[in-house]
Short mmCIF file of C-alpha atoms and ligand atoms in Angstrom, two decimals:
data_model
loop_
_atom_site.label_atom_id
_atom_site.label_comp_id
_atom_site.label_asym_id
_atom_site.label_seq_id
_atom_site.Cartn_x
_atom_site.Cartn_y
_atom_site.Cartn_z
CA MET A 15 142.79 16.06 62.27
CA HIS A 16 145.62 18.48 61.98
CA LYS A 17 145.95 22.35 62.40
CA VAL A 18 148.41 24.80 61.70
CA GLY A 19 149.43 27.84 63.80
CA PHE A 20 151.35 30.99 62.92
CA GLY A 21 153.27 33.20 65.34
CA TYR A 22 155.31 36.24 65.15
CA ASP A 23 157.30 38.44 67.80
CA ILE A 24 159.45 41.33 67.74
CA HIS A 25 161.47 43.08 70.95
CA ARG A 26 163.47 45.93 71.26
CA LEU A 27 167.34 45.34 71.99
CA GLU A 28 168.68 47.60 74.83
CA ALA A 29 172.38 47.72 75.56
CA GLY A 30 173.42 45.99 78.80
CA ARG A 31 170.60 43.38 78.92
CA ARG A 32 171.14 39.82 78.75
CA LEU A 33 170.35 38.17 75.43
CA VAL A 34 168.20 35.05 75.48
CA LEU A 35 166.96 33.47 72.24
CA GLY A 36 165.51 30.12 71.90
CA GLY A 37 166.32 29.18 75.70
CA VAL A 38 169.93 29.87 74.95
CA ASP A 39 172.04 32.90 76.54
CA ILE A 40 173.74 34.27 74.04
CA PRO A 41 176.81 36.67 74.38
CA HIS A 42 176.04 40.12 73.24
CA SER A 43 176.19 43.80 73.98
CA ALA A 44 172.34 44.13 74.24
CA GLY A 45 169.43 42.01 75.02
CA LEU A 46 165.85 41.95 74.43
CA LEU A 47 163.68 44.32 76.42
CA GLY A 48 160.41 42.39 77.76
CA HIS A 49 158.42 41.42 80.83
CA SER A 50 159.80 37.98 80.93
CA ASP A 51 163.48 37.34 79.30
CA GLY A 52 162.26 38.80 76.25
CA ASP A 53 163.19 35.52 74.18
CA ALA A 54 161.07 36.37 70.92
CA LEU A 55 161.78 32.98 69.50
CA ALA A 56 160.05 31.48 72.31
CA HIS A 57 157.37 33.82 72.19
CA ALA A 58 156.79 33.07 68.36
CA VAL A 59 156.58 29.35 69.08
CA ILE A 60 154.01 29.83 71.87
CA ASP A 61 151.90 32.00 69.68
CA ALA A 62 152.08 29.48 66.85
CA LEU A 63 151.08 26.74 69.19
CA LEU A 64 148.27 28.95 70.55
CA GLY A 65 147.09 29.49 67.20
CA ALA A 66 146.80 25.92 66.30
CA ILE A 67 144.26 25.47 69.03
CA GLY A 68 142.64 28.60 68.90
CA GLU A 69 143.40 29.45 72.30
CA GLY A 70 144.47 33.18 71.90
CA ASP A 71 148.07 34.49 72.10
CA ILE A 72 150.79 34.85 74.56
CA GLY A 73 149.38 37.88 75.91
CA THR A 74 145.86 36.24 76.82
CA HIS A 75 147.78 33.38 79.10
CA PHE A 76 150.52 35.33 80.54
CA PRO A 77 149.64 38.99 80.75
CA ASP A 78 152.83 41.45 81.07
CA THR A 79 151.16 42.95 83.86
CA ASP A 80 151.28 39.64 86.10
CA PRO A 81 154.30 39.93 88.63
CA ARG A 82 154.87 36.11 88.47
CA THR A 83 156.12 36.24 84.89
CA GLU A 84 158.42 39.09 85.50
CA GLY A 85 161.87 37.98 84.42
CA ALA A 86 160.54 34.47 83.67
CA ARG A 87 162.50 32.07 81.44
CA SER A 88 160.22 32.04 78.49
CA THR A 89 161.08 28.24 78.08
CA ALA A 90 159.12 27.83 81.33
CA LEU A 91 156.21 29.71 79.64
CA LEU A 92 156.58 27.49 76.51
CA GLY A 93 156.31 24.41 78.91
CA THR A 94 153.07 25.54 80.62
CA ILE A 95 151.47 26.05 77.21
CA MET A 96 152.84 22.41 76.24
CA GLY A 97 150.29 21.37 79.35
CA LEU A 98 147.43 22.94 77.43
CA ILE A 99 148.65 21.13 74.22
CA ARG A 100 148.67 17.96 75.80
CA ALA A 101 145.36 18.46 77.54
CA ARG A 102 144.06 18.65 74.30
CA GLY A 103 145.30 15.42 73.22
CA ALA A 104 147.37 17.03 70.70
CA GLU A 105 150.88 16.44 69.77
CA ILE A 106 153.29 18.56 67.74
CA VAL A 107 154.15 17.16 64.41
CA ASN A 108 156.65 19.99 63.62
CA VAL A 109 157.70 23.58 64.13
CA ASP A 110 159.69 25.69 61.81
CA ALA A 111 160.88 29.23 63.11
CA VAL A 112 163.01 32.06 61.64
CA ILE A 113 165.01 34.53 63.92
CA VAL A 114 165.73 38.04 61.88
CA ALA A 115 168.58 39.96 63.54
CA GLU A 116 171.53 41.72 62.25
CA GLU A 117 173.60 40.71 65.01
CA PRO A 118 175.26 38.79 66.64
CA LYS A 119 175.58 35.70 64.13
CA MET A 120 172.86 33.41 65.25
CA GLY A 121 174.04 30.35 63.37
CA PRO A 122 176.27 28.99 65.81
CA HIS A 123 173.67 28.84 68.36
CA VAL A 124 171.41 27.24 66.55
CA PRO A 125 172.00 23.87 67.76
CA ALA A 126 171.82 24.91 71.32
CA MET A 127 168.51 26.49 70.59
CA LYS A 128 167.20 23.01 69.20
CA ALA A 129 168.64 21.23 71.86
CA ALA A 130 166.82 23.64 74.68
CA LEU A 131 163.65 23.66 72.87
CA ALA A 132 162.91 20.35 71.23
CA PRO A 133 162.62 18.34 74.50
CA ILE A 134 159.97 20.94 75.77
CA LEU A 135 158.15 20.56 72.38
CA GLY A 136 158.41 16.80 72.70
CA ILE A 137 159.75 16.50 69.21
CA PRO A 138 163.09 15.26 67.67
CA GLY A 139 165.49 17.81 66.57
CA SER A 140 164.94 16.85 63.10
CA SER A 141 161.04 18.23 63.60
CA LEU A 142 162.36 21.74 64.52
CA GLY A 143 163.50 24.09 62.30
CA ILE A 144 165.33 27.17 63.26
CA LYS A 145 166.70 29.60 60.66
CA ALA A 146 168.69 32.84 61.19
CA LYS A 147 168.64 35.66 58.74
CA THR A 148 169.68 39.26 58.82
CA ASN A 149 167.16 42.04 57.39
CA GLU A 150 169.78 43.29 55.04
CA GLY A 151 170.41 46.46 57.03
CA LEU A 152 166.86 47.46 56.63
CA GLY A 153 164.26 48.86 58.93
CA PRO A 154 164.48 48.61 62.94
CA VAL A 155 165.58 45.32 62.74
CA GLY A 156 168.14 46.13 60.00
CA GLU A 157 169.40 49.11 62.12
CA LYS A 158 169.83 46.55 65.08
CA TRP A 159 167.05 48.09 67.07
CA ALA A 160 164.90 44.98 67.52
CA ILE A 161 165.12 41.37 66.92
CA ALA A 162 161.82 39.86 64.92
CA CYS A 163 160.97 35.89 65.28
CA TYR A 164 158.43 33.97 62.85
CA ALA A 165 157.11 30.31 63.55
CA VAL A 166 154.69 27.92 62.40
CA ALA A 167 153.57 24.72 64.37
CA LEU A 168 151.47 21.78 62.98
CA LEU A 169 149.82 19.91 65.33
CA LYS A 170 148.07 16.60 65.46
CA LEU A 171 144.60 16.64 67.13
CA PRO A 172 142.16 13.91 68.01
CA ASP A 173 139.35 13.74 65.46
MG1 MG B 4 157.17 38.88 73.04
#
C-alpha cells in the first residue's frame, strides 16, 4: 500500500541568527528563529512523513518545551522520525519540497541540501525534489520576515 503525506512550515527570520535549511548552513545576515535550529525545510519533510503514517506532527514528537531539543539539528530529528518510519516497515518512494524565500538565493544550495537529506531519508538524490521560489515580494515571506517550506512524501507500507 502507498500513502502520501503533506507538510508545511514557516519560521521568522531574525538578524544575526545562523541560517540552516535542509541541513545546510547558508551564509546570510539573518537566520530562522526556532526552538531547534529552525530548519523549516526539515520540519516540513518531517510533517509530510508523519502525515503519511498518521502519527501527528513534529510538535507531537518534539514539543518546543523540551530542553533536549533546544538548539537541536533538525536533521537529527528527521533521523529519529526515520526510525519510526522503518519500524512500520515503510520505505520512502520520493519526497518533493518547495522553499519559499525572498533571499538569499537558495538555488546554489540545493545540491548540498539534497546531499544532506537524501541519505537520512534512505533515497537517491533523484527521488528528492527541492525547488526554491521567491514570494514575488508579497506578504511576510516576500517582505523577508520569514521563510516557508512545503513538502510531500510518498511512502510504501506493508499491505
Ligand atoms: Mg518548524
